[in-house]
Amino acid sequence: MKTYTVMLPAAGSGRRMGAGFNKLFLEMAGKPILIHTLDVFEQDPCCTGMILSVKEEEKRQIEEMLDRFGITKVVALVEGGAERQQSVAACIHAHRSGEIVLVHDAARPFIKREVIHELVDVAHVHGAAIAGVQVKDTMKYASVGIVESTADRSKLWAIQTPQAFRYDLLKEASEKAEAEGFLGTDESMIVERLGHPVRVVESTYDNVKMTTKEDLLFGEVLLKQRRQEDFS
Ligand code: CTP
Ligand code: MG
Protein backbone atom coordinates (compact mmCIF):
# COMPACT_ATOMS: atom_id res chain seq x y z
CA MET A 1 0.00 0.00 0.00
CA LYS A 2 1.28 3.44 -0.98
CA THR A 3 1.58 6.42 1.35
CA TYR A 4 -0.02 9.80 0.78
CA THR A 5 -0.43 13.33 2.16
CA VAL A 6 -3.94 14.67 2.67
CA MET A 7 -5.01 18.30 2.15
CA LEU A 8 -8.12 19.33 4.05
CA PRO A 9 -9.88 22.63 3.34
CA ALA A 10 -11.44 23.72 6.66
CA ALA A 11 -11.77 27.48 6.12
CA GLY A 12 -15.48 27.65 5.25
CA SER A 13 -18.17 29.42 7.23
CA GLY A 14 -20.89 26.76 7.24
CA ARG A 15 -23.60 29.18 6.11
CA ARG A 16 -26.07 26.42 5.15
CA MET A 17 -25.71 24.73 8.54
CA GLY A 18 -26.95 27.94 10.15
CA ALA A 19 -24.99 27.52 13.40
CA GLY A 20 -23.59 31.06 13.23
CA PHE A 21 -20.02 29.75 13.28
CA ASN A 22 -17.83 27.30 11.32
CA LYS A 23 -19.88 24.06 11.20
CA LEU A 24 -16.68 22.03 11.64
CA PHE A 25 -16.70 23.03 15.33
CA LEU A 26 -20.14 21.46 15.89
CA GLU A 27 -19.94 18.28 17.92
CA MET A 28 -21.21 14.81 17.16
CA ALA A 29 -20.91 12.25 19.95
CA GLY A 30 -18.81 14.71 21.97
CA LYS A 31 -16.23 15.47 19.29
CA PRO A 32 -16.07 18.29 16.72
CA ILE A 33 -16.83 17.28 13.12
CA LEU A 34 -13.32 18.42 12.17
CA ILE A 35 -11.76 15.96 14.64
CA HIS A 36 -13.93 13.07 13.42
CA THR A 37 -12.56 13.68 9.92
CA LEU A 38 -8.92 14.13 10.97
CA ASP A 39 -9.13 10.97 13.10
CA VAL A 40 -9.69 8.86 9.98
CA PHE A 41 -6.29 9.98 8.65
CA GLU A 42 -4.60 9.96 12.07
CA GLN A 43 -5.50 6.26 12.34
CA ASP A 44 -4.46 5.35 8.79
CA PRO A 45 -0.82 4.18 8.73
CA CYS A 46 -0.56 5.11 5.02
CA CYS A 47 -1.23 8.80 5.74
CA THR A 48 2.09 10.50 6.32
CA GLY A 49 0.90 14.07 6.85
CA MET A 50 -2.06 16.43 6.85
CA ILE A 51 -2.16 20.00 5.56
CA LEU A 52 -5.13 22.08 6.72
CA SER A 53 -6.32 25.40 5.40
CA VAL A 54 -8.06 27.42 8.08
CA LYS A 55 -9.31 30.93 8.72
CA GLU A 56 -6.63 33.07 10.37
CA GLU A 57 -8.98 33.94 13.26
CA GLU A 58 -9.72 30.25 13.91
CA LYS A 59 -6.13 29.02 13.80
CA ARG A 60 -5.52 29.08 17.56
CA GLN A 61 -8.79 27.38 18.36
CA ILE A 62 -7.98 24.62 15.86
CA GLU A 63 -4.44 24.19 17.20
CA GLU A 64 -5.87 23.72 20.68
CA MET A 65 -8.38 21.22 19.36
CA LEU A 66 -5.63 19.18 17.65
CA ASP A 67 -3.77 19.08 20.94
CA ARG A 68 -6.76 18.13 23.01
CA PHE A 69 -7.83 15.27 20.74
CA GLY A 70 -4.34 13.90 20.06
CA ILE A 71 -4.09 14.71 16.35
CA THR A 72 -0.37 14.53 15.60
CA LYS A 73 0.00 14.32 11.84
CA VAL A 74 -0.78 17.94 10.91
CA VAL A 75 2.37 19.29 9.26
CA ALA A 76 1.00 22.71 8.22
CA LEU A 77 -1.92 25.03 8.98
CA VAL A 78 -2.21 27.50 6.14
CA GLU A 79 -4.55 30.42 5.60
CA GLY A 80 -7.62 29.58 3.51
CA GLY A 81 -9.22 31.80 0.89
CA ALA A 82 -12.68 33.17 0.09
CA GLU A 83 -13.47 30.19 -2.17
CA ARG A 84 -12.87 26.51 -1.47
CA GLN A 85 -10.57 26.22 -4.51
CA GLN A 86 -8.38 28.99 -3.08
CA SER A 87 -8.20 27.19 0.25
CA VAL A 88 -7.03 24.05 -1.55
CA ALA A 89 -4.53 26.11 -3.59
CA ALA A 90 -3.03 27.37 -0.31
CA CYS A 91 -2.47 23.75 0.75
CA ILE A 92 -0.88 22.93 -2.60
CA HIS A 93 1.53 25.89 -2.23
CA ALA A 94 2.54 24.68 1.22
CA HIS A 95 3.41 21.19 -0.05
CA ARG A 96 6.77 20.60 -1.71
CA SER A 97 7.33 16.97 -2.52
CA GLY A 98 5.72 13.59 -2.34
CA GLU A 99 3.97 11.49 -4.90
CA ILE A 100 0.28 11.15 -4.14
CA VAL A 101 -1.88 13.81 -2.51
CA LEU A 102 -5.50 13.58 -1.50
CA VAL A 103 -7.87 16.51 -1.23
CA HIS A 104 -10.67 15.85 1.23
CA ASP A 105 -13.43 18.09 2.62
CA ALA A 106 -12.96 18.49 6.36
CA ALA A 107 -16.76 18.24 6.52
CA ARG A 108 -16.85 14.56 5.40
CA PRO A 109 -16.07 12.48 8.48
CA PHE A 110 -17.43 9.14 7.24
CA ILE A 111 -15.01 8.26 4.49
CA LYS A 112 -13.95 4.62 4.60
CA ARG A 113 -10.31 3.61 4.65
CA GLU A 114 -10.79 1.04 1.87
CA VAL A 115 -12.01 3.80 -0.47
CA ILE A 116 -9.02 6.00 0.43
CA HIS A 117 -6.58 3.20 -0.35
CA GLU A 118 -8.29 2.36 -3.62
CA LEU A 119 -8.07 6.04 -4.66
CA VAL A 120 -4.38 6.18 -3.82
CA ASP A 121 -3.66 3.00 -5.77
CA VAL A 122 -5.57 4.19 -8.84
CA ALA A 123 -3.99 7.66 -8.72
CA HIS A 124 -0.59 6.06 -8.48
CA VAL A 125 -1.14 4.24 -11.75
CA HIS A 126 -3.33 6.72 -13.64
CA GLY A 127 -2.55 10.12 -12.05
CA ALA A 128 -6.06 11.11 -10.97
CA ALA A 129 -8.89 9.31 -9.15
CA ILE A 130 -12.04 10.66 -7.52
CA ALA A 131 -14.62 9.14 -5.19
CA GLY A 132 -18.22 8.91 -6.33
CA VAL A 133 -21.46 6.97 -6.13
CA GLN A 134 -23.94 6.16 -8.87
CA VAL A 135 -26.93 8.47 -8.70
CA LYS A 136 -30.12 6.91 -7.36
CA ASP A 137 -32.65 9.44 -8.60
CA THR A 138 -33.82 10.07 -12.14
CA MET A 139 -31.91 13.11 -13.43
CA LYS A 140 -33.39 15.66 -15.84
CA TYR A 141 -32.17 18.84 -17.50
CA ALA A 142 -34.63 21.66 -16.80
CA SER A 143 -32.77 24.97 -16.93
CA VAL A 144 -35.91 27.14 -16.77
CA GLY A 145 -38.13 24.76 -14.85
CA ILE A 146 -39.36 22.93 -17.94
CA VAL A 147 -37.96 19.49 -18.69
CA GLU A 148 -35.66 19.50 -21.70
CA SER A 149 -34.45 15.92 -21.50
CA THR A 150 -33.75 13.00 -19.20
CA ALA A 151 -30.15 11.99 -18.60
CA ASP A 152 -28.97 8.40 -18.89
CA ARG A 153 -28.68 7.58 -15.21
CA SER A 154 -26.43 4.59 -15.75
CA LYS A 155 -23.64 6.99 -16.78
CA LEU A 156 -24.05 9.48 -13.94
CA TRP A 157 -22.01 9.64 -10.76
CA ALA A 158 -22.45 11.94 -7.77
CA ILE A 159 -18.91 13.03 -6.99
CA GLN A 160 -17.50 13.32 -3.49
CA THR A 161 -14.10 13.75 -1.94
CA PRO A 162 -11.43 12.41 -1.45
CA GLN A 163 -9.92 13.15 -4.82
CA ALA A 164 -6.41 11.76 -5.31
CA PHE A 165 -3.74 13.03 -7.68
CA ARG A 166 -0.08 12.80 -8.47
CA TYR A 167 1.22 15.96 -6.83
CA ASP A 168 2.86 17.44 -9.93
CA LEU A 169 -0.37 17.03 -11.91
CA LEU A 170 -2.51 18.74 -9.26
CA LYS A 171 0.03 21.54 -8.92
CA GLU A 172 0.05 22.19 -12.67
CA ALA A 173 -3.77 22.14 -12.77
CA SER A 174 -4.03 24.53 -9.85
CA GLU A 175 -1.53 26.99 -11.31
CA LYS A 176 -3.28 26.98 -14.69
CA ALA A 177 -6.70 27.53 -13.09
CA GLU A 178 -5.33 30.38 -10.99
CA ALA A 179 -3.59 32.03 -13.97
CA GLU A 180 -6.76 31.80 -16.08
CA GLY A 181 -9.19 32.78 -13.32
CA PHE A 182 -11.07 29.48 -13.58
CA LEU A 183 -13.07 28.48 -10.55
CA GLY A 184 -14.23 24.86 -10.34
CA THR A 185 -16.40 23.12 -7.79
CA ASP A 186 -13.92 20.28 -7.29
CA GLU A 187 -10.26 19.54 -8.06
CA SER A 188 -11.18 17.08 -10.78
CA MET A 189 -12.52 19.96 -12.89
CA ILE A 190 -9.17 21.74 -12.94
CA VAL A 191 -7.37 18.50 -13.85
CA GLU A 192 -9.94 17.70 -16.56
CA ARG A 193 -9.07 21.08 -18.13
CA LEU A 194 -5.53 19.82 -18.70
CA GLY A 195 -7.00 17.00 -20.78
CA HIS A 196 -5.85 14.43 -18.25
CA PRO A 197 -8.24 11.47 -17.74
CA VAL A 198 -9.75 11.17 -14.27
CA ARG A 199 -10.89 7.77 -12.97
CA VAL A 200 -13.95 7.35 -10.75
CA VAL A 201 -13.61 5.02 -7.77
CA GLU A 202 -16.83 3.72 -6.24
CA SER A 203 -17.34 5.13 -2.76
CA THR A 204 -20.18 4.67 -0.26
CA TYR A 205 -23.47 6.56 0.09
CA ASP A 206 -22.73 7.34 3.72
CA ASN A 207 -19.72 9.54 2.83
CA VAL A 208 -21.97 12.58 3.22
CA LYS A 209 -20.78 16.14 3.59
CA MET A 210 -22.12 17.69 6.79
CA THR A 211 -23.94 20.58 5.12
CA THR A 212 -27.35 21.15 6.75
CA LYS A 213 -28.91 20.27 10.13
CA GLU A 214 -30.40 17.02 8.75
CA ASP A 215 -26.90 15.76 7.99
CA LEU A 216 -26.01 16.03 11.68
CA LEU A 217 -28.91 13.74 12.61
CA PHE A 218 -27.77 11.25 9.98
CA GLY A 219 -24.21 11.55 11.31
CA GLU A 220 -25.25 10.74 14.90
CA VAL A 221 -27.11 7.62 13.71
CA LEU A 222 -24.14 6.52 11.63
CA LEU A 223 -21.71 6.99 14.53
CA LYS A 224 -23.97 4.96 16.81
CA GLN A 225 -24.19 2.17 14.24
CA ARG A 226 -20.41 2.10 13.74
CA ARG A 227 -19.81 1.98 17.50
CA GLN A 228 -22.15 -1.02 17.75
CA GLU A 229 -20.28 -2.73 14.90
CA ASP A 230 -16.97 -2.12 16.71
CA PHE A 231 -18.23 -3.80 19.87
CA SER A 232 -19.89 -6.78 18.21
N1 CTP B 1 -13.98 25.47 2.60
C1 CTP B 1 -12.75 26.15 2.66
N2 CTP B 1 -12.66 27.44 2.20
C2 CTP B 1 -13.74 28.07 1.69
C3 CTP B 1 -14.98 27.38 1.61
C4 CTP B 1 -15.06 26.08 2.06
O1 CTP B 1 -11.76 25.60 3.13
N3 CTP B 1 -13.62 29.32 1.29
C5 CTP B 1 -14.06 24.09 3.11
C6 CTP B 1 -15.11 23.89 4.20
O2 CTP B 1 -14.58 24.23 5.48
C7 CTP B 1 -15.47 22.42 4.06
C8 CTP B 1 -15.20 22.13 2.58
O3 CTP B 1 -14.45 23.22 2.07
O4 CTP B 1 -14.66 21.59 4.86
C9 CTP B 1 -16.47 21.92 1.79
O5 CTP B 1 -17.21 23.13 1.73
P1 CTP B 1 -18.71 23.33 2.22
O6 CTP B 1 -19.30 22.04 2.64
O7 CTP B 1 -19.41 24.15 1.21
O8 CTP B 1 -18.50 24.15 3.60
P2 CTP B 1 -18.81 25.68 3.89
O9 CTP B 1 -18.37 26.51 2.73
O10 CTP B 1 -18.23 25.96 5.23
O11 CTP B 1 -20.40 25.68 4.01
P3 CTP B 1 -21.44 26.68 3.26
O12 CTP B 1 -21.17 26.52 1.78
O13 CTP B 1 -22.79 26.17 3.68
O14 CTP B 1 -21.16 28.06 3.78
MG1 MG C 1 -19.28 26.24 0.75
mmCIF file of C-alpha atoms and ligand atoms in Angstrom:
data_model
loop_
_atom_site.group_PDB
_atom_site.id
_atom_site.type_symbol
_atom_site.label_atom_id
_atom_site.label_comp_id
_atom_site.label_asym_id
_atom_site.label_seq_id
_atom_site.Cartn_x
_atom_site.Cartn_y
_atom_site.Cartn_z
ATOM 1 C CA MET A 1 0.000 0.000 0.000
ATOM 2 C CA LYS A 2 1.278 3.440 -0.982
ATOM 3 C CA THR A 3 1.577 6.415 1.349
ATOM 4 C CA TYR A 4 -0.022 9.802 0.783
ATOM 5 C CA THR A 5 -0.426 13.326 2.160
ATOM 6 C CA VAL A 6 -3.943 14.671 2.674
ATOM 7 C CA MET A 7 -5.010 18.301 2.150
ATOM 8 C CA LEU A 8 -8.116 19.331 4.052
ATOM 9 C CA PRO A 9 -9.879 22.628 3.339
ATOM 10 C CA ALA A 10 -11.438 23.723 6.655
ATOM 11 C CA ALA A 11 -11.771 27.476 6.116
ATOM 12 C CA GLY A 12 -15.476 27.654 5.247
ATOM 13 C CA SER A 13 -18.170 29.415 7.233
ATOM 14 C CA GLY A 14 -20.894 26.763 7.243
ATOM 15 C CA ARG A 15 -23.599 29.175 6.108
ATOM 16 C CA ARG A 16 -26.069 26.418 5.149
ATOM 17 C CA MET A 17 -25.706 24.732 8.542
ATOM 18 C CA GLY A 18 -26.951 27.938 10.151
ATOM 19 C CA ALA A 19 -24.985 27.525 13.396
ATOM 20 C CA GLY A 20 -23.590 31.065 13.234
ATOM 21 C CA PHE A 21 -20.019 29.752 13.285
ATOM 22 C CA ASN A 22 -17.833 27.302 11.325
ATOM 23 C CA LYS A 23 -19.877 24.061 11.202
ATOM 24 C CA LEU A 24 -16.679 22.027 11.641
ATOM 25 C CA PHE A 25 -16.704 23.033 15.327
ATOM 26 C CA LEU A 26 -20.139 21.458 15.888
ATOM 27 C CA GLU A 27 -19.936 18.283 17.922
ATOM 28 C CA MET A 28 -21.207 14.806 17.163
ATOM 29 C CA ALA A 29 -20.911 12.248 19.954
ATOM 30 C CA GLY A 30 -18.814 14.707 21.973
ATOM 31 C CA LYS A 31 -16.228 15.470 19.288
ATOM 32 C CA PRO A 32 -16.071 18.287 16.720
ATOM 33 C CA ILE A 33 -16.831 17.276 13.115
ATOM 34 C CA LEU A 34 -13.317 18.417 12.174
ATOM 35 C CA ILE A 35 -11.760 15.962 14.638
ATOM 36 C CA HIS A 36 -13.927 13.072 13.418
ATOM 37 C CA THR A 37 -12.561 13.678 9.919
ATOM 38 C CA LEU A 38 -8.924 14.130 10.974
ATOM 39 C CA ASP A 39 -9.128 10.972 13.098
ATOM 40 C CA VAL A 40 -9.689 8.863 9.975
ATOM 41 C CA PHE A 41 -6.291 9.983 8.649
ATOM 42 C CA GLU A 42 -4.601 9.961 12.067
ATOM 43 C CA GLN A 43 -5.502 6.262 12.340
ATOM 44 C CA ASP A 44 -4.464 5.350 8.788
ATOM 45 C CA PRO A 45 -0.819 4.183 8.727
ATOM 46 C CA CYS A 46 -0.564 5.113 5.025
ATOM 47 C CA CYS A 47 -1.232 8.796 5.738
ATOM 48 C CA THR A 48 2.091 10.503 6.322
ATOM 49 C CA GLY A 49 0.900 14.071 6.853
ATOM 50 C CA MET A 50 -2.063 16.433 6.854
ATOM 51 C CA ILE A 51 -2.164 20.003 5.563
ATOM 52 C CA LEU A 52 -5.127 22.079 6.719
ATOM 53 C CA SER A 53 -6.316 25.402 5.400
ATOM 54 C CA VAL A 54 -8.060 27.424 8.080
ATOM 55 C CA LYS A 55 -9.308 30.932 8.723
ATOM 56 C CA GLU A 56 -6.631 33.071 10.366
ATOM 57 C CA GLU A 57 -8.977 33.943 13.259
ATOM 58 C CA GLU A 58 -9.722 30.250 13.913
ATOM 59 C CA LYS A 59 -6.134 29.018 13.804
ATOM 60 C CA ARG A 60 -5.525 29.077 17.557
ATOM 61 C CA GLN A 61 -8.789 27.377 18.362
ATOM 62 C CA ILE A 62 -7.977 24.616 15.858
ATOM 63 C CA GLU A 63 -4.437 24.188 17.196
ATOM 64 C CA GLU A 64 -5.871 23.722 20.682
ATOM 65 C CA MET A 65 -8.382 21.218 19.362
ATOM 66 C CA LEU A 66 -5.633 19.180 17.645
ATOM 67 C CA ASP A 67 -3.767 19.085 20.936
ATOM 68 C CA ARG A 68 -6.761 18.131 23.013
ATOM 69 C CA PHE A 69 -7.826 15.272 20.737
ATOM 70 C CA GLY A 70 -4.338 13.897 20.064
ATOM 71 C CA ILE A 71 -4.093 14.707 16.354
ATOM 72 C CA THR A 72 -0.366 14.535 15.605
ATOM 73 C CA LYS A 73 0.003 14.315 11.840
ATOM 74 C CA VAL A 74 -0.776 17.941 10.913
ATOM 75 C CA VAL A 75 2.365 19.295 9.261
ATOM 76 C CA ALA A 76 0.997 22.708 8.222
ATOM 77 C CA LEU A 77 -1.916 25.027 8.983
ATOM 78 C CA VAL A 78 -2.209 27.501 6.136
ATOM 79 C CA GLU A 79 -4.547 30.420 5.601
ATOM 80 C CA GLY A 80 -7.623 29.576 3.514
ATOM 81 C CA GLY A 81 -9.221 31.805 0.887
ATOM 82 C CA ALA A 82 -12.675 33.165 0.090
ATOM 83 C CA GLU A 83 -13.468 30.188 -2.173
ATOM 84 C CA ARG A 84 -12.874 26.515 -1.471
ATOM 85 C CA GLN A 85 -10.571 26.221 -4.509
ATOM 86 C CA GLN A 86 -8.379 28.988 -3.085
ATOM 87 C CA SER A 87 -8.203 27.191 0.247
ATOM 88 C CA VAL A 88 -7.032 24.049 -1.549
ATOM 89 C CA ALA A 89 -4.530 26.109 -3.591
ATOM 90 C CA ALA A 90 -3.025 27.370 -0.314
ATOM 91 C CA CYS A 91 -2.469 23.753 0.755
ATOM 92 C CA ILE A 92 -0.876 22.931 -2.605
ATOM 93 C CA HIS A 93 1.534 25.891 -2.233
ATOM 94 C CA ALA A 94 2.544 24.677 1.218
ATOM 95 C CA HIS A 95 3.412 21.187 -0.049
ATOM 96 C CA ARG A 96 6.767 20.596 -1.707
ATOM 97 C CA SER A 97 7.330 16.973 -2.521
ATOM 98 C CA GLY A 98 5.717 13.586 -2.341
ATOM 99 C CA GLU A 99 3.968 11.492 -4.904
ATOM 100 C CA ILE A 100 0.277 11.151 -4.140
ATOM 101 C CA VAL A 101 -1.877 13.807 -2.511
ATOM 102 C CA LEU A 102 -5.496 13.581 -1.499
ATOM 103 C CA VAL A 103 -7.874 16.508 -1.234
ATOM 104 C CA HIS A 104 -10.675 15.854 1.228
ATOM 105 C CA ASP A 105 -13.433 18.087 2.623
ATOM 106 C CA ALA A 106 -12.963 18.490 6.355
ATOM 107 C CA ALA A 107 -16.755 18.242 6.524
ATOM 108 C CA ARG A 108 -16.854 14.558 5.397
ATOM 109 C CA PRO A 109 -16.069 12.479 8.483
ATOM 110 C CA PHE A 110 -17.432 9.140 7.240
ATOM 111 C CA ILE A 111 -15.007 8.261 4.485
ATOM 112 C CA LYS A 112 -13.953 4.618 4.600
ATOM 113 C CA ARG A 113 -10.308 3.610 4.649
ATOM 114 C CA GLU A 114 -10.793 1.037 1.872
ATOM 115 C CA VAL A 115 -12.006 3.796 -0.466
ATOM 116 C CA ILE A 116 -9.020 6.002 0.427
ATOM 117 C CA HIS A 117 -6.579 3.196 -0.348
ATOM 118 C CA GLU A 118 -8.292 2.357 -3.624
ATOM 119 C CA LEU A 119 -8.074 6.042 -4.662
ATOM 120 C CA VAL A 120 -4.381 6.179 -3.824
ATOM 121 C CA ASP A 121 -3.663 2.996 -5.766
ATOM 122 C CA VAL A 122 -5.570 4.185 -8.844
ATOM 123 C CA ALA A 123 -3.990 7.662 -8.724
ATOM 124 C CA HIS A 124 -0.594 6.064 -8.476
ATOM 125 C CA VAL A 125 -1.142 4.239 -11.753
ATOM 126 C CA HIS A 126 -3.325 6.725 -13.635
ATOM 127 C CA GLY A 127 -2.552 10.118 -12.051
ATOM 128 C CA ALA A 128 -6.063 11.107 -10.974
ATOM 129 C CA ALA A 129 -8.886 9.312 -9.146
ATOM 130 C CA ILE A 130 -12.037 10.660 -7.522
ATOM 131 C CA ALA A 131 -14.617 9.141 -5.191
ATOM 132 C CA GLY A 132 -18.216 8.907 -6.332
ATOM 133 C CA VAL A 133 -21.456 6.968 -6.125
ATOM 134 C CA GLN A 134 -23.937 6.161 -8.868
ATOM 135 C CA VAL A 135 -26.934 8.466 -8.695
ATOM 136 C CA LYS A 136 -30.120 6.915 -7.359
ATOM 137 C CA ASP A 137 -32.654 9.441 -8.599
ATOM 138 C CA THR A 138 -33.817 10.073 -12.139
ATOM 139 C CA MET A 139 -31.913 13.114 -13.426
ATOM 140 C CA LYS A 140 -33.386 15.662 -15.840
ATOM 141 C CA TYR A 141 -32.167 18.838 -17.496
ATOM 142 C CA ALA A 142 -34.627 21.663 -16.800
ATOM 143 C CA SER A 143 -32.770 24.974 -16.931
ATOM 144 C CA VAL A 144 -35.905 27.144 -16.768
ATOM 145 C CA GLY A 145 -38.127 24.762 -14.848
ATOM 146 C CA ILE A 146 -39.359 22.931 -17.936
ATOM 147 C CA VAL A 147 -37.959 19.488 -18.688
ATOM 148 C CA GLU A 148 -35.664 19.504 -21.696
ATOM 149 C CA SER A 149 -34.454 15.921 -21.500
ATOM 150 C CA THR A 150 -33.745 12.996 -19.199
ATOM 151 C CA ALA A 151 -30.148 11.990 -18.598
ATOM 152 C CA ASP A 152 -28.974 8.402 -18.895
ATOM 153 C CA ARG A 153 -28.676 7.582 -15.211
ATOM 154 C CA SER A 154 -26.431 4.588 -15.748
ATOM 155 C CA LYS A 155 -23.640 6.989 -16.782
ATOM 156 C CA LEU A 156 -24.051 9.481 -13.944
ATOM 157 C CA TRP A 157 -22.014 9.643 -10.758
ATOM 158 C CA ALA A 158 -22.450 11.937 -7.766
ATOM 159 C CA ILE A 159 -18.910 13.030 -6.990
ATOM 160 C CA GLN A 160 -17.501 13.318 -3.487
ATOM 161 C CA THR A 161 -14.103 13.747 -1.939
ATOM 162 C CA PRO A 162 -11.435 12.406 -1.451
ATOM 163 C CA GLN A 163 -9.918 13.153 -4.815
ATOM 164 C CA ALA A 164 -6.410 11.759 -5.306
ATOM 165 C CA PHE A 165 -3.737 13.031 -7.683
ATOM 166 C CA ARG A 166 -0.084 12.802 -8.466
ATOM 167 C CA TYR A 167 1.215 15.956 -6.831
ATOM 168 C CA ASP A 168 2.865 17.444 -9.934
ATOM 169 C CA LEU A 169 -0.366 17.032 -11.914
ATOM 170 C CA LEU A 170 -2.507 18.744 -9.261
ATOM 171 C CA LYS A 171 0.034 21.540 -8.919
ATOM 172 C CA GLU A 172 0.049 22.189 -12.667
ATOM 173 C CA ALA A 173 -3.770 22.141 -12.769
ATOM 174 C CA SER A 174 -4.029 24.526 -9.847
ATOM 175 C CA GLU A 175 -1.528 26.991 -11.308
ATOM 176 C CA LYS A 176 -3.276 26.976 -14.691
ATOM 177 C CA ALA A 177 -6.696 27.527 -13.090
ATOM 178 C CA GLU A 178 -5.331 30.377 -10.993
ATOM 179 C CA ALA A 179 -3.593 32.025 -13.966
ATOM 180 C CA GLU A 180 -6.757 31.802 -16.078
ATOM 181 C CA GLY A 181 -9.193 32.784 -13.320
ATOM 182 C CA PHE A 182 -11.068 29.484 -13.585
ATOM 183 C CA LEU A 183 -13.067 28.478 -10.548
ATOM 184 C CA GLY A 184 -14.233 24.858 -10.344
ATOM 185 C CA THR A 185 -16.399 23.121 -7.789
ATOM 186 C CA ASP A 186 -13.924 20.285 -7.294
ATOM 187 C CA GLU A 187 -10.258 19.539 -8.057
ATOM 188 C CA SER A 188 -11.181 17.081 -10.782
ATOM 189 C CA MET A 189 -12.522 19.963 -12.895
ATOM 190 C CA ILE A 190 -9.167 21.740 -12.936
ATOM 191 C CA VAL A 191 -7.370 18.502 -13.846
ATOM 192 C CA GLU A 192 -9.941 17.701 -16.557
ATOM 193 C CA ARG A 193 -9.067 21.080 -18.128
ATOM 194 C CA LEU A 194 -5.533 19.819 -18.699
ATOM 195 C CA GLY A 195 -6.997 17.002 -20.782
ATOM 196 C CA HIS A 196 -5.853 14.426 -18.255
ATOM 197 C CA PRO A 197 -8.235 11.471 -17.739
ATOM 198 C CA VAL A 198 -9.748 11.171 -14.273
ATOM 199 C CA ARG A 199 -10.886 7.769 -12.967
ATOM 200 C CA VAL A 200 -13.946 7.347 -10.746
ATOM 201 C CA VAL A 201 -13.612 5.022 -7.766
ATOM 202 C CA GLU A 202 -16.830 3.722 -6.238
ATOM 203 C CA SER A 203 -17.338 5.128 -2.756
ATOM 204 C CA THR A 204 -20.183 4.672 -0.261
ATOM 205 C CA TYR A 205 -23.474 6.558 0.085
ATOM 206 C CA ASP A 206 -22.734 7.336 3.720
ATOM 207 C CA ASN A 207 -19.721 9.536 2.834
ATOM 208 C CA VAL A 208 -21.969 12.576 3.225
ATOM 209 C CA LYS A 209 -20.776 16.144 3.591
ATOM 210 C CA MET A 210 -22.124 17.686 6.792
ATOM 211 C CA THR A 211 -23.937 20.578 5.123
ATOM 212 C CA THR A 212 -27.347 21.147 6.748
ATOM 213 C CA LYS A 213 -28.906 20.270 10.133
ATOM 214 C CA GLU A 214 -30.398 17.023 8.748
ATOM 215 C CA ASP A 215 -26.896 15.759 7.986
ATOM 216 C CA LEU A 216 -26.011 16.025 11.680
ATOM 217 C CA LEU A 217 -28.909 13.735 12.607
ATOM 218 C CA PHE A 218 -27.771 11.254 9.979
ATOM 219 C CA GLY A 219 -24.209 11.552 11.315
ATOM 220 C CA GLU A 220 -25.253 10.745 14.898
ATOM 221 C CA VAL A 221 -27.112 7.621 13.711
ATOM 222 C CA LEU A 222 -24.137 6.524 11.631
ATOM 223 C CA LEU A 223 -21.706 6.987 14.530
ATOM 224 C CA LYS A 224 -23.967 4.957 16.805
ATOM 225 C CA GLN A 225 -24.187 2.172 14.243
ATOM 226 C CA ARG A 226 -20.410 2.102 13.739
ATOM 227 C CA ARG A 227 -19.815 1.981 17.503
ATOM 228 C CA GLN A 228 -22.148 -1.018 17.750
ATOM 229 C CA GLU A 229 -20.282 -2.727 14.896
ATOM 230 C CA ASP A 230 -16.968 -2.116 16.709
ATOM 231 C CA PHE A 231 -18.228 -3.798 19.873
ATOM 232 C CA SER A 232 -19.889 -6.781 18.213
HETATM 233 N N1 CTP B 1 -13.976 25.473 2.597
HETATM 234 C C1 CTP B 1 -12.754 26.152 2.665
HETATM 235 N N2 CTP B 1 -12.662 27.443 2.205
HETATM 236 C C2 CTP B 1 -13.740 28.070 1.694
HETATM 237 C C3 CTP B 1 -14.985 27.376 1.608
HETATM 238 C C4 CTP B 1 -15.058 26.079 2.064
HETATM 239 O O1 CTP B 1 -11.758 25.598 3.134
HETATM 240 N N3 CTP B 1 -13.623 29.320 1.288
HETATM 241 C C5 CTP B 1 -14.061 24.090 3.108
HETATM 242 C C6 CTP B 1 -15.115 23.892 4.201
HETATM 243 O O2 CTP B 1 -14.582 24.226 5.482
HETATM 244 C C7 CTP B 1 -15.473 22.425 4.063
HETATM 245 C C8 CTP B 1 -15.200 22.129 2.580
HETATM 246 O O3 CTP B 1 -14.454 23.221 2.074
HETATM 247 O O4 CTP B 1 -14.657 21.586 4.862
HETATM 248 C C9 CTP B 1 -16.472 21.922 1.791
HETATM 249 O O5 CTP B 1 -17.209 23.128 1.728
HETATM 250 P P1 CTP B 1 -18.712 23.334 2.225
HETATM 251 O O6 CTP B 1 -19.304 22.040 2.644
HETATM 252 O O7 CTP B 1 -19.413 24.147 1.213
HETATM 253 O O8 CTP B 1 -18.503 24.150 3.595
HETATM 254 P P2 CTP B 1 -18.811 25.685 3.890
HETATM 255 O O9 CTP B 1 -18.368 26.506 2.734
HETATM 256 O O10 CTP B 1 -18.229 25.963 5.225
HETATM 257 O O11 CTP B 1 -20.405 25.680 4.011
HETATM 258 P P3 CTP B 1 -21.439 26.675 3.262
HETATM 259 O O12 CTP B 1 -21.173 26.516 1.783
HETATM 260 O O13 CTP B 1 -22.788 26.165 3.681
HETATM 261 O O14 CTP B 1 -21.164 28.059 3.779
HETATM 262 MG MG MG B 2 -19.283 26.236 0.754
#
